[in-house]
Each structure stands twice: as structure tokens, then as C-alpha cells.
PDB file of C-alpha atoms in Angstrom:
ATOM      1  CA  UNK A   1      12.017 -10.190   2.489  1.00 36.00           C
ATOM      2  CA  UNK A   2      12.071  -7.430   5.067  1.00 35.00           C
ATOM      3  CA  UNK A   3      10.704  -9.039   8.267  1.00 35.00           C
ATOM      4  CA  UNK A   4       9.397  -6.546  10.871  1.00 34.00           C
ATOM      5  CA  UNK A   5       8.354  -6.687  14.726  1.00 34.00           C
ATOM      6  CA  UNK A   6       5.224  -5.215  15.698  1.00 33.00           C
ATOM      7  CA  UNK A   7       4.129  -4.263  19.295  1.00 35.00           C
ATOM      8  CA  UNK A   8       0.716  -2.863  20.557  1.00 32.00           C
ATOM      9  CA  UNK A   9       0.826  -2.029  23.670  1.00 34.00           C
ATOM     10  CA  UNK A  10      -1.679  -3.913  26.563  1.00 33.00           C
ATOM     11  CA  UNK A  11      -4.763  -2.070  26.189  1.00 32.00           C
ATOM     12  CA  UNK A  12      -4.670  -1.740  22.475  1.00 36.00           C
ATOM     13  CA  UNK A  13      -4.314  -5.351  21.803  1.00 35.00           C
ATOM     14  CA  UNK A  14      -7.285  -5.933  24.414  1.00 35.00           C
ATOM     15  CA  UNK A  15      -9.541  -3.425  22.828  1.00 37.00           C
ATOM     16  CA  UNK A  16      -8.484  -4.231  19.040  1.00 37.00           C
ATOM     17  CA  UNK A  17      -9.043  -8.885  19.233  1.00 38.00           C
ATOM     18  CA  UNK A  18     -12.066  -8.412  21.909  1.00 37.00           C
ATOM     19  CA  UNK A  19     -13.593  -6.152  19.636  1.00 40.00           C
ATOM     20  CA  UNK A  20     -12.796  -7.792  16.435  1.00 45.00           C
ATOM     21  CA  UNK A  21     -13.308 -11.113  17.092  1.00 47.00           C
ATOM     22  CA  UNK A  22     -17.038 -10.059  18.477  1.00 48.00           C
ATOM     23  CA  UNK A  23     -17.506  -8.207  15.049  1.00 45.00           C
ATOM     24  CA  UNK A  24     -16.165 -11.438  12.942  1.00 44.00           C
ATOM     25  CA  UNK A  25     -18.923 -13.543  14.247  1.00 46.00           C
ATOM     26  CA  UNK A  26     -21.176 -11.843  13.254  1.00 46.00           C
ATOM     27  CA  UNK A  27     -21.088 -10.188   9.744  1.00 45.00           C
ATOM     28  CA  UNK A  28     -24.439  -8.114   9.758  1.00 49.00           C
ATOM     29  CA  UNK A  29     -22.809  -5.608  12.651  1.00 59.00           C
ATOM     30  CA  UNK A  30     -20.622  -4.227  10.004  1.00 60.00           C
ATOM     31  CA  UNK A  31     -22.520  -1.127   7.789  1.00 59.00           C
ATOM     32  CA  UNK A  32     -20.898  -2.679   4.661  1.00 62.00           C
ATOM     33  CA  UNK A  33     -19.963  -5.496   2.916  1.00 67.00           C
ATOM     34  CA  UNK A  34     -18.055  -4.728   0.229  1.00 67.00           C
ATOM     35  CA  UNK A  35     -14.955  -2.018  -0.326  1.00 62.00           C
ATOM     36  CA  UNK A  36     -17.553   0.554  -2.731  1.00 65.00           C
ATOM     37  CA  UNK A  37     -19.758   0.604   0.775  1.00 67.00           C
ATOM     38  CA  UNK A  38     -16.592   1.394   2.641  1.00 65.00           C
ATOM     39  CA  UNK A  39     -15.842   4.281   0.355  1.00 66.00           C
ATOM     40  CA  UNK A  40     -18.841   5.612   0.138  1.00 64.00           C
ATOM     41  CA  UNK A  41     -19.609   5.883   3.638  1.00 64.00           C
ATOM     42  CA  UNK A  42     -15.635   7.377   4.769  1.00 62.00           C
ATOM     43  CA  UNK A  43     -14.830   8.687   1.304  1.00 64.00           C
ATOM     44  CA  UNK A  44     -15.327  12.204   2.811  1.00 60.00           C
ATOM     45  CA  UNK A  45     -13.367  11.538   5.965  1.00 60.00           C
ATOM     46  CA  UNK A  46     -10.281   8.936   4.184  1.00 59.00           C
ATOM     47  CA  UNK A  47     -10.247  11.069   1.010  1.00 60.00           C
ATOM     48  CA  UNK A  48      -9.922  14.787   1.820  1.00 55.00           C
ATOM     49  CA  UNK A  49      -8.555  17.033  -1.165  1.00 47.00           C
ATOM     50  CA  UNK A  50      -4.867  16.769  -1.597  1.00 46.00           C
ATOM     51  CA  UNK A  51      -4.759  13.418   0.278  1.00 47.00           C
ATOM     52  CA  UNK A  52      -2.026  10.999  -1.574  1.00 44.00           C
ATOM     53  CA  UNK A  53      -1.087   8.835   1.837  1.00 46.00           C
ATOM     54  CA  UNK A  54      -1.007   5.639  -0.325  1.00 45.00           C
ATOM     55  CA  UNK A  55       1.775   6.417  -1.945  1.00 40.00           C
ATOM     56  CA  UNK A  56       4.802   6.917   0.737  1.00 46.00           C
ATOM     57  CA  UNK A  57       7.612   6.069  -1.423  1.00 46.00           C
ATOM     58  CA  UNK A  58      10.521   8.386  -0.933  1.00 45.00           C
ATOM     59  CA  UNK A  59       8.679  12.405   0.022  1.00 49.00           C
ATOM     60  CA  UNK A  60       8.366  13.581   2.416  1.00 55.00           C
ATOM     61  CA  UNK A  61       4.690  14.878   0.850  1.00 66.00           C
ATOM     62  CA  UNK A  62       2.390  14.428  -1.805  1.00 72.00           C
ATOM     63  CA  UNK A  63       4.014  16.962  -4.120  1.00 79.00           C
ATOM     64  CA  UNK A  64       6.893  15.144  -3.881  1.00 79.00           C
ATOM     65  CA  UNK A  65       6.010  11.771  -3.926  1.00 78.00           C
ATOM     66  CA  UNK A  66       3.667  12.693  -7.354  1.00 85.00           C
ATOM     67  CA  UNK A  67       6.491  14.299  -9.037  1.00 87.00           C
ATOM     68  CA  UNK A  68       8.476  10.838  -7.950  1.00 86.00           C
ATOM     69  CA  UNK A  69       6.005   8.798  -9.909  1.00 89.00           C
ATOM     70  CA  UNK A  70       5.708  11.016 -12.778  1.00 92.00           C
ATOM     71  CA  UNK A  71       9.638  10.746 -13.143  1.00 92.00           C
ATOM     72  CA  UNK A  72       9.844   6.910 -12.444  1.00 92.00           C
ATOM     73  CA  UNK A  73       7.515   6.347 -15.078  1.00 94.00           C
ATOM     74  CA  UNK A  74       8.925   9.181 -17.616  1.00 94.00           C
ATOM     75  CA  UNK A  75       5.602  10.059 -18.546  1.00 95.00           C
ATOM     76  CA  UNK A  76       5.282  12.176 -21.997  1.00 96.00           C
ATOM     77  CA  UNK A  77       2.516  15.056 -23.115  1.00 97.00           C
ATOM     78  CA  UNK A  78       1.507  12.041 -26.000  1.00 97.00           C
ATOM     79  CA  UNK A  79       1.020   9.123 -23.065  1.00 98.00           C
ATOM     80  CA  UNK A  80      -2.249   8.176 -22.257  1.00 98.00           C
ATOM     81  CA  UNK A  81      -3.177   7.214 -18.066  1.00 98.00           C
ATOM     82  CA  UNK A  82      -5.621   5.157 -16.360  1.00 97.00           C
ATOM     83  CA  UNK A  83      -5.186   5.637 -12.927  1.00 96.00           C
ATOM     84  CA  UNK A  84      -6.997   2.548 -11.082  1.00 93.00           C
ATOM     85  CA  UNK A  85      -8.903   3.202  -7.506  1.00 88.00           C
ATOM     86  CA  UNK A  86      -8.484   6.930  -7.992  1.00 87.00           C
ATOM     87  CA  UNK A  87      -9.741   8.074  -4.559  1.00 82.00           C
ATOM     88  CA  UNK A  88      -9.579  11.666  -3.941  1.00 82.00           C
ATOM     89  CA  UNK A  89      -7.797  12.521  -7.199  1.00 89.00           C
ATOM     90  CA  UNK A  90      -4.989  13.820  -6.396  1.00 88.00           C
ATOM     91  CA  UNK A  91      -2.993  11.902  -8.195  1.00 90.00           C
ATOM     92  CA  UNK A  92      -5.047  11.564 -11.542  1.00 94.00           C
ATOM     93  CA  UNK A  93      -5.024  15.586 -11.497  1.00 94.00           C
ATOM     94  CA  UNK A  94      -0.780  15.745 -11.228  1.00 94.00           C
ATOM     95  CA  UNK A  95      -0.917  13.139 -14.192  1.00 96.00           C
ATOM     96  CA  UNK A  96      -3.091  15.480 -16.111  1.00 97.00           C
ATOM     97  CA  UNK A  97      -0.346  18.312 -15.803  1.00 96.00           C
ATOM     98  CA  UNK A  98       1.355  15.877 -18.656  1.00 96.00           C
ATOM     99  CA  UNK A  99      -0.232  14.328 -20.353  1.00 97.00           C
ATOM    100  CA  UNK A 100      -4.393  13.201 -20.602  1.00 97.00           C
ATOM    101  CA  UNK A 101      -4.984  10.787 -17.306  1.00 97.00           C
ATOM    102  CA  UNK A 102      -8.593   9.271 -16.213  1.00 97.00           C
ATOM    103  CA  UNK A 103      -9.733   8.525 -12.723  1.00 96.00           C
ATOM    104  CA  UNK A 104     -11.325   5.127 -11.923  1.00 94.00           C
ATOM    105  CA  UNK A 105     -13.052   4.023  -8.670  1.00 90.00           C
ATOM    106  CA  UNK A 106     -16.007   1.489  -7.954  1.00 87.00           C
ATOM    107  CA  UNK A 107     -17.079   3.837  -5.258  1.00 85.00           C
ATOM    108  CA  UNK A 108     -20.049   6.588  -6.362  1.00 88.00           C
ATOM    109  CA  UNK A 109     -19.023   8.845  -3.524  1.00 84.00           C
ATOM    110  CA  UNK A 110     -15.095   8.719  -4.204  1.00 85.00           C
ATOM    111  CA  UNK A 111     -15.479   9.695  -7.619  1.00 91.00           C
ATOM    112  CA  UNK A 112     -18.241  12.763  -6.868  1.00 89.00           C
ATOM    113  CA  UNK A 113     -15.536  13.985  -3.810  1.00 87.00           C
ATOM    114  CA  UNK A 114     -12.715  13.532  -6.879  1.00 89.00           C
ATOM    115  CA  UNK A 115     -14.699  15.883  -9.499  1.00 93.00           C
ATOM    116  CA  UNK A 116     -15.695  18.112  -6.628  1.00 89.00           C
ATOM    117  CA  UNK A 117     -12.159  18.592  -5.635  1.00 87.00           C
ATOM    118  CA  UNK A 118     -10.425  18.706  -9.705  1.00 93.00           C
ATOM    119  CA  UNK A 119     -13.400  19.374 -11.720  1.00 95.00           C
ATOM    120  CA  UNK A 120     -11.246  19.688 -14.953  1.00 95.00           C
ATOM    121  CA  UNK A 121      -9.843  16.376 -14.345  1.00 96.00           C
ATOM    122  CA  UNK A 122     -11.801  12.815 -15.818  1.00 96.00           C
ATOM    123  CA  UNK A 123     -12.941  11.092 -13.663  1.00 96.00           C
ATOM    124  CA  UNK A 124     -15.378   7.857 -14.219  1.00 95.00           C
ATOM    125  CA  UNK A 125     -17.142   5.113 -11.806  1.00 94.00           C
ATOM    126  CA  UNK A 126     -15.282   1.733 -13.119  1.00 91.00           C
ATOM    127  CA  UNK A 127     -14.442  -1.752 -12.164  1.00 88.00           C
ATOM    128  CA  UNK A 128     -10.711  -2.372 -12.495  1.00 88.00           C
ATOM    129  CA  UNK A 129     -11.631  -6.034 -13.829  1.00 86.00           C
ATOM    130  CA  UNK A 130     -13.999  -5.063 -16.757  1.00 87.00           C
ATOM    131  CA  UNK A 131     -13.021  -1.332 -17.466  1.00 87.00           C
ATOM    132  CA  UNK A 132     -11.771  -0.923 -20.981  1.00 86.00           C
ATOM    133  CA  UNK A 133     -10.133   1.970 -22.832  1.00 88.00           C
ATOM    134  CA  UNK A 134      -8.414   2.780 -25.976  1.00 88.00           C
ATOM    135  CA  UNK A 135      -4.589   3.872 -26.817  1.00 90.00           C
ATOM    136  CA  UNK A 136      -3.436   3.432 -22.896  1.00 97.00           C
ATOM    137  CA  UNK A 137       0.027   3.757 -22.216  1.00 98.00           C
ATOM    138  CA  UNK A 138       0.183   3.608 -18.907  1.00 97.00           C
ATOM    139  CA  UNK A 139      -1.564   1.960 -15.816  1.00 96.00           C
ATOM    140  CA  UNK A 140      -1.383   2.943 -12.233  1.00 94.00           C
ATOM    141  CA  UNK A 141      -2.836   1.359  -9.120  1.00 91.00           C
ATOM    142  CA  UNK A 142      -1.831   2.285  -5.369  1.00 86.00           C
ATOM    143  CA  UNK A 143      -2.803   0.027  -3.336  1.00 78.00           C
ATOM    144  CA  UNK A 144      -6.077  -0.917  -5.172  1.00 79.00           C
ATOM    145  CA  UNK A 145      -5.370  -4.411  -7.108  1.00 80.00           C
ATOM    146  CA  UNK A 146      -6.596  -6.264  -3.394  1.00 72.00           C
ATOM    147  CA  UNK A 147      -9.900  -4.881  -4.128  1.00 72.00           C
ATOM    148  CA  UNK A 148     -10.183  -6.496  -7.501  1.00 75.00           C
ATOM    149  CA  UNK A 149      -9.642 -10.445  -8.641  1.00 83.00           C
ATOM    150  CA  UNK A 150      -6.156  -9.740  -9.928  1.00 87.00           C
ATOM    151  CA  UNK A 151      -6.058 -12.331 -12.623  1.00 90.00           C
ATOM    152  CA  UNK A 152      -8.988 -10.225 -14.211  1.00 90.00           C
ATOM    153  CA  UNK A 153      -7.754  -7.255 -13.474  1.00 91.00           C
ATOM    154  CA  UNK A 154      -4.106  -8.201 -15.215  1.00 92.00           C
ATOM    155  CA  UNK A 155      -6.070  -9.333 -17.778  1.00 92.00           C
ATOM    156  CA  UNK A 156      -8.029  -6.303 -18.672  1.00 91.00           C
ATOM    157  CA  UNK A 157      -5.005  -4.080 -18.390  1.00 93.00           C
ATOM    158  CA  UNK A 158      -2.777  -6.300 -20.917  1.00 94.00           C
ATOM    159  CA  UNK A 159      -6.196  -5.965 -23.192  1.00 93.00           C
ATOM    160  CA  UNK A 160      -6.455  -2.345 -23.058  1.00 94.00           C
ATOM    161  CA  UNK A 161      -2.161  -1.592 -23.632  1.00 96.00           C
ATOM    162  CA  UNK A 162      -0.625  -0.478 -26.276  1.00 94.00           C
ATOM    163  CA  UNK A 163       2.210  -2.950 -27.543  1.00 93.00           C
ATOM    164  CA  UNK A 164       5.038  -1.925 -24.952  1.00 94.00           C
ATOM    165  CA  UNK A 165       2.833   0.096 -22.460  1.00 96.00           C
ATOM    166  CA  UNK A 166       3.170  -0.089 -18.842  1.00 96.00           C
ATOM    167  CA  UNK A 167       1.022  -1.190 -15.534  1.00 95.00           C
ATOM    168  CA  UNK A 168       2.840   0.088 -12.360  1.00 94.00           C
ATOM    169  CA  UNK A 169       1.528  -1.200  -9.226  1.00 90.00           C
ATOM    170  CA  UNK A 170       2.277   0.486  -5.545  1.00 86.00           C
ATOM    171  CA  UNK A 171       1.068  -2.040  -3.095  1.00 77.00           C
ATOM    172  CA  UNK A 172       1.489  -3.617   0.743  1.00 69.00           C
ATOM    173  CA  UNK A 173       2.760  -7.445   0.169  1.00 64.00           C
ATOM    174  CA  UNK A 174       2.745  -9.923   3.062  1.00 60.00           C
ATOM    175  CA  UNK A 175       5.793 -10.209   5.303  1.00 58.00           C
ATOM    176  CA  UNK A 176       7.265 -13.547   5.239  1.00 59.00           C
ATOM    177  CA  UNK A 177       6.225 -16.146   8.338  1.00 60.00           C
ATOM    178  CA  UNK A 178       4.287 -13.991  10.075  1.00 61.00           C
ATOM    179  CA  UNK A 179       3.233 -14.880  13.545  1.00 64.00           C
ATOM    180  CA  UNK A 180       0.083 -15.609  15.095  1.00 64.00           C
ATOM    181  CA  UNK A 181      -0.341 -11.883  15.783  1.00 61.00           C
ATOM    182  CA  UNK A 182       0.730 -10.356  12.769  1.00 61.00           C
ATOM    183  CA  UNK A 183      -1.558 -13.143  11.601  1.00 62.00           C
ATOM    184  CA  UNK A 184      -4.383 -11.466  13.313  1.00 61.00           C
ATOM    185  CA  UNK A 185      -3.748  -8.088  11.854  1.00 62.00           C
ATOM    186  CA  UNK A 186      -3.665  -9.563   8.512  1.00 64.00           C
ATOM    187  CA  UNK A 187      -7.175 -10.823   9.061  1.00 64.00           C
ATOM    188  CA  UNK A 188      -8.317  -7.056   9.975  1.00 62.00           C
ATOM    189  CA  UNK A 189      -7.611  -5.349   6.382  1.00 62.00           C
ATOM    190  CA  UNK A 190      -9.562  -8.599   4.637  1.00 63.00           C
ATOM    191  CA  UNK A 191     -12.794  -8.035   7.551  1.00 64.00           C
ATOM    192  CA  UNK A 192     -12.654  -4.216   7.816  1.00 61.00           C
ATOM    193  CA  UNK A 193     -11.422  -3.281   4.375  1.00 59.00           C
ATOM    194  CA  UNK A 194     -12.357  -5.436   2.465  1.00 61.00           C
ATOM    195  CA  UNK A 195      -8.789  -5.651   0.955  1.00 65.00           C
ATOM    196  CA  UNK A 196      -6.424  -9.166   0.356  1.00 67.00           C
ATOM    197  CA  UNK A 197      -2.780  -8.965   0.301  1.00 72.00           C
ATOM    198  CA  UNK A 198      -0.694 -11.185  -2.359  1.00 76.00           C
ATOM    199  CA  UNK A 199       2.604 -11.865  -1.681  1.00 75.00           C
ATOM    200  CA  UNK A 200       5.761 -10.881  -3.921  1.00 80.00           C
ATOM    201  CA  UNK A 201       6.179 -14.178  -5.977  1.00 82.00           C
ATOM    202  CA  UNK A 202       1.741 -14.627  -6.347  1.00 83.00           C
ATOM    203  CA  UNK A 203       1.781 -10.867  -8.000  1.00 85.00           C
ATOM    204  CA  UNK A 204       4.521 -11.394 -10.022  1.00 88.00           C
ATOM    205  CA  UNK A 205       3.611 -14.717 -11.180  1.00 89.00           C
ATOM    206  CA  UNK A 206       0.246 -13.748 -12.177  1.00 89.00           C
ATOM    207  CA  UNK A 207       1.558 -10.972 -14.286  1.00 91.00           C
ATOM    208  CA  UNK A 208       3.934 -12.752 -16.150  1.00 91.00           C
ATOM    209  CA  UNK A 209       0.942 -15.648 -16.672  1.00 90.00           C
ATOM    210  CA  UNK A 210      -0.799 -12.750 -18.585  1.00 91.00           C
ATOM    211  CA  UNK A 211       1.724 -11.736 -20.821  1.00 91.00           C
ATOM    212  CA  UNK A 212       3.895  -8.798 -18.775  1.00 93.00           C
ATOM    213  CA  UNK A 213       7.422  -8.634 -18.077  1.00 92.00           C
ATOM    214  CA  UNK A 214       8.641  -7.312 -14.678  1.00 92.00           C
ATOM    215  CA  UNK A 215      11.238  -4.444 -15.410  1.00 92.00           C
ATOM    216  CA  UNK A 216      11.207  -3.019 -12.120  1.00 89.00           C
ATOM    217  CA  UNK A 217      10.570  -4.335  -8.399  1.00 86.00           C
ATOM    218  CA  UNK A 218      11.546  -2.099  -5.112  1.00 83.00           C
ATOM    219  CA  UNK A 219      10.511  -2.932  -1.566  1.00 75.00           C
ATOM    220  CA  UNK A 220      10.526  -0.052   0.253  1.00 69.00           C
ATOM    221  CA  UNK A 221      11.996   0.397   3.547  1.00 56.00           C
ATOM    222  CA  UNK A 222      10.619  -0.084   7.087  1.00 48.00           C
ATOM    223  CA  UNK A 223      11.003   3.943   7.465  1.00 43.00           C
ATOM    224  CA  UNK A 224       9.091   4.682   4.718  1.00 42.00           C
ATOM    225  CA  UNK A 225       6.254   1.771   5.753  1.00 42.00           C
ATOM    226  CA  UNK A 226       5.990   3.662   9.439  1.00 41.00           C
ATOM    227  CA  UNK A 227       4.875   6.962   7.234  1.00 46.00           C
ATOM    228  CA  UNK A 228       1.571   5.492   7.378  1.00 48.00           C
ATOM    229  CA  UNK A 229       1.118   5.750  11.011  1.00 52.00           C
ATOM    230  CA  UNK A 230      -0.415   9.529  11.041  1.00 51.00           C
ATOM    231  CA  UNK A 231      -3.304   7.773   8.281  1.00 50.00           C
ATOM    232  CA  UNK A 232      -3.767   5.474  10.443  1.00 51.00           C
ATOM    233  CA  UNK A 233      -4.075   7.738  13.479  1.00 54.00           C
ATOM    234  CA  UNK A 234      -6.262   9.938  11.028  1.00 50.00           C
ATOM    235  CA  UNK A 235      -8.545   6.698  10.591  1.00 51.00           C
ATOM    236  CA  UNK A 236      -8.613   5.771  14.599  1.00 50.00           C
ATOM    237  CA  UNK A 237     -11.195   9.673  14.598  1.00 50.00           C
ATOM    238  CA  UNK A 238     -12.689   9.250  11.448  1.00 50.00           C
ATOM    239  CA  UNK A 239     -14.159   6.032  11.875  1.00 49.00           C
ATOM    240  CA  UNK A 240     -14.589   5.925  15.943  1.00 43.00           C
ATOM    241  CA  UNK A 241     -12.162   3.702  17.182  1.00 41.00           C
ATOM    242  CA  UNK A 242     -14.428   2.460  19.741  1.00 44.00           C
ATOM    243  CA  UNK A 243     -16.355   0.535  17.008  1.00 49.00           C
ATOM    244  CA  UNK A 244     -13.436   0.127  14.223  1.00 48.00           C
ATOM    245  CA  UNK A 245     -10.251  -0.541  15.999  1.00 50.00           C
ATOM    246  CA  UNK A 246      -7.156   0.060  14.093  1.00 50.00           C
ATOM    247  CA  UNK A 247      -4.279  -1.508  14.531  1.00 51.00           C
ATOM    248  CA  UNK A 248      -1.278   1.099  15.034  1.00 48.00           C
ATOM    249  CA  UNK A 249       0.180  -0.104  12.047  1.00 47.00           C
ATOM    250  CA  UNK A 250       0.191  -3.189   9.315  1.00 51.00           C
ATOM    251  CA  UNK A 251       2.020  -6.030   9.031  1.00 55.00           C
ATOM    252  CA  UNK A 252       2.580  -5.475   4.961  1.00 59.00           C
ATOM    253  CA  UNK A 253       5.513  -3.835   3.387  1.00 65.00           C
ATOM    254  CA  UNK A 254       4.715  -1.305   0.149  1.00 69.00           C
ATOM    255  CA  UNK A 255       6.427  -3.051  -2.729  1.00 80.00           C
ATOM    256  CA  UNK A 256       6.404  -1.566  -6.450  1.00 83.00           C
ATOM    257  CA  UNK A 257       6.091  -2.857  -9.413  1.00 86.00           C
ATOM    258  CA  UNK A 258       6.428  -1.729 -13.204  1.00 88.00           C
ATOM    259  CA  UNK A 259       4.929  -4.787 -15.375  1.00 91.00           C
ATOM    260  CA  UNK A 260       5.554  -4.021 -19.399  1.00 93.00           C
ATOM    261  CA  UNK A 261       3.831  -5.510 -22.451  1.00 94.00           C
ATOM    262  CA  UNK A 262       5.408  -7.232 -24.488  1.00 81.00           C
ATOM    263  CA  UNK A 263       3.693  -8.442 -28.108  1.00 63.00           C
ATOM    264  CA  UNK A 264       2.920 -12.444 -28.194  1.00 50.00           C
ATOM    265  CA  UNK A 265       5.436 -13.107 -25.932  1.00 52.00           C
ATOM    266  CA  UNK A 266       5.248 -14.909 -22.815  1.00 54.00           C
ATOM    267  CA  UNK A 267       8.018 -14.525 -20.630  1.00 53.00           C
ATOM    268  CA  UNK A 268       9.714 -17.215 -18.178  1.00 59.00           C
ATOM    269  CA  UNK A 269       9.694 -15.994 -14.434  1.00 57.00           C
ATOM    270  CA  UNK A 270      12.962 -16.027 -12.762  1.00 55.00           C
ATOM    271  CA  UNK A 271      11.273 -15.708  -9.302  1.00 52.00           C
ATOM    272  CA  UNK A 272       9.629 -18.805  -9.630  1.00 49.00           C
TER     273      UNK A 272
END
């Protein structure tokens, strides 16, 4: 796997493990606890309209990278979408251009922002774990699964396919051997966020436990991983630095995944 060096510079590192490691010891200093609290106090501020920064897989923008997905996964006027941890809808309202797509989130506030900004679009408050539906096709989840128990969440989605249907997943898995520091940073998404990271082999494992078959795996590249600096610069104002240091960028590497159904078969996995 792609290893990468990161490097804060003297004061950063200072402000970012004095600060943190004050804030760790003592859980109650934090305004929430869980990633819905998160979201529904910065939904406004991480989730403007036309906002798609999770994605970052080969545009240069969100028109492009949409149109990407839409392509990758050949979507069809007949398909039905789920898109999991929906945010500011962006991307459930470029699904709906094909074919009939429905916006999930566990925060109140994410989904309100998401109607306000594509009011034709569905859009529903759901748990990834327990939400069913009817005649999916297709699953999609950017950078949402760490939010959930992912053995429930695989679960559900094999559940609610249709014989064949798909589950892509865009997410950041762990760097191998990562060092004390990176270490560190690590520890920041799980405290501030709320979010764990699997690695490749625990995600694709777990799938295939459920019943999926991996047919398609890319890592993207260390260019496309540093597009998320200007979010992260974006979060450094919206959520005052002073009390919420960010790190200048993570330690994980975006990865995806398309997981297919396959009808009472369990398939052996080659990466294990």
C-alpha cells in the first residue's frame, strides 16, 4: 500500500497534541458525542450547496467527479439508488438526473440543509445499519461506512439488493505501519469525528463474510489524496481552529470499492 510522509510544521504540531491531548482527557469539553451532533452543529458550515469534497477521485470538480461515478457505475433510468450519509445532496440530486436516488443521513440538520438546497430530490433521516428499502440496485457511501458498525451496515445493504445489485464504497483506509505521529492523527478523526478507519483487507473481508464479491478495488493516488487540503483549510474557519485543531492533512488514502451480490453464494477471498 501507498505509504506517505507527513510533516506539520513546529507550531502546528505544538498547537494541534497540546490541544488535543487536553481535550482527550476530558470528554465533556467536546459539544458532541456522537457524528449526528457533529453534523448538526457544522452541517451548515461542512455542507454548503454544491459541496461534493468527499469524493476527489479523478476531477478536478464536483461536476466532474459526479459524472465519474455515474459512469463507473453505468447507472440506467430503471436503477434504483440509496445514497448512504448523503450530506449536502449533491450527489443524491446528480443521481436523480438518471434514474430515482434517495438521500440518507443520521443527522436532522444535514438532511433539512439537503431538501433546502434540492427540494425535488428524496431525501430521508436513516441509520445506514437498520435502513431498509425495496428493489435497490445500487448503494453508495463516501466516506460514511466509519460512522456505522460495518458488519451491520453490509448486512442491511446485502438485505435490501436486488440479486446482482451493487454497494460502491469511496472511503480513506489506513496507511500501512504508520508511525507514532501518523498514529496520533489517526486518533484525531476517531475523537473529533467521530469516524474509524478499516483497513483494505478488514473491509474487504467483511464484505465477502456477508455474501458480496469484490469486482472492483482502486487506491487512489497521493495527488488526488492532497485535494483535500482546501476542506480541510475550509474546516480550520468553520470550526475555530483555536478550539478544533486540524491536522493539515490525514494519514488515510481514499480507496474504492464496488462489492456485487451474488445469490447464495459465498465467495472465497483472495486477499486473505
Amino acid at each position: 500500500m501507498l505509504r506517505l510522509n507527513i510533516s506539520f510544521n513546529s507550531f502546528n504540531v505544538f498547537n494541534y497534541f497540546y490541544i488535543k491531548n487536553n481535550q482527550m482527557n476530558n470528554s465533556n469539553q467536546l459539544p458532541w458525542k456522537t457524528e449526528e451532533e457533529f453534523y448538526d452543529l457544522h452541517a451548515a458550515n461542512v455542507f454548503k450547496k454544491d459541496t461534493f469534497y468527499h469524493v476527489n477521485m479523478i476531477g478536478k470538480n464536483e461536476e466532474e467527479n459526479a459524472k465519474y461515478l455515474i459512469g463507473l457505475l453505468n447507472l440506467k433510468p430503471t436503477d434504483k439508488v440509496v445514497d448512504l450519509g448523503c450530506g449536502s445532496g449533491f450527489l443524491t440530486n446528480k443521481i436523480s438526473e438518471i434514474c430515482e436516488c434517495i438521500g440518507i443521513s443520521t443527522s436532522k440538520e444535514c438532511i433539512k440543509l439537503a431538501k433546502k438546497n434540492y427540494p425535488n430530490n428524496t431525501f430521508e433521516v436513516g441509520n445506514m445499519e437498520n435502513y431498509h428499502a425495496k428493489n435497490v440496485t445500487h448503494f453508495t457511501c463516501l466516506e460514511a461506512i466509519g460512522y456505522s458498525n460495518i458488519e451491520k451496515t453490509l448486512k442491511n445493504a446485502y438485505d435490501s439488493l436486488k440479486d446482482g445489485g451493487i454497494f460502491f464504497i469511496k472511503d480513506t483506509t489506513l496507511i500501512s505501519h504508520p508511525s507514532s505521529e501518523e498514529k496520533e492523527n489517526i486518533d484525531y478523526w476517531e475523537y473529533y469525528w467521530k469516524y474509524y478507519t478499516y483497513d483494505v483487507p478488514t473491509m474487504i473481508s467483511s464484505a465477502y463474510k456477508h455474501g458480496f464479491k469484490l469486482i472492483y478495488f482502486r487506491e487512489i493516488s497521493q495527488d488526488s489524496r492532497l485535494n483535500m487540503k482546501p476542506f480541510m483549510e475550509s474546516l480550520k474557519d468553520n470550526l475555530v481552529i483555536q478550539n478544533y485543531p486540524h491536522p493539515d492533512i490525514s494519514v488515510q488514502i481514499p480507496t474504492e470499492f464496488i462489492f456485487q451480490k451474488k445469490k447464495r453464494e459465498k465467495w472465497r477471498n483472495p486477499y486473505i
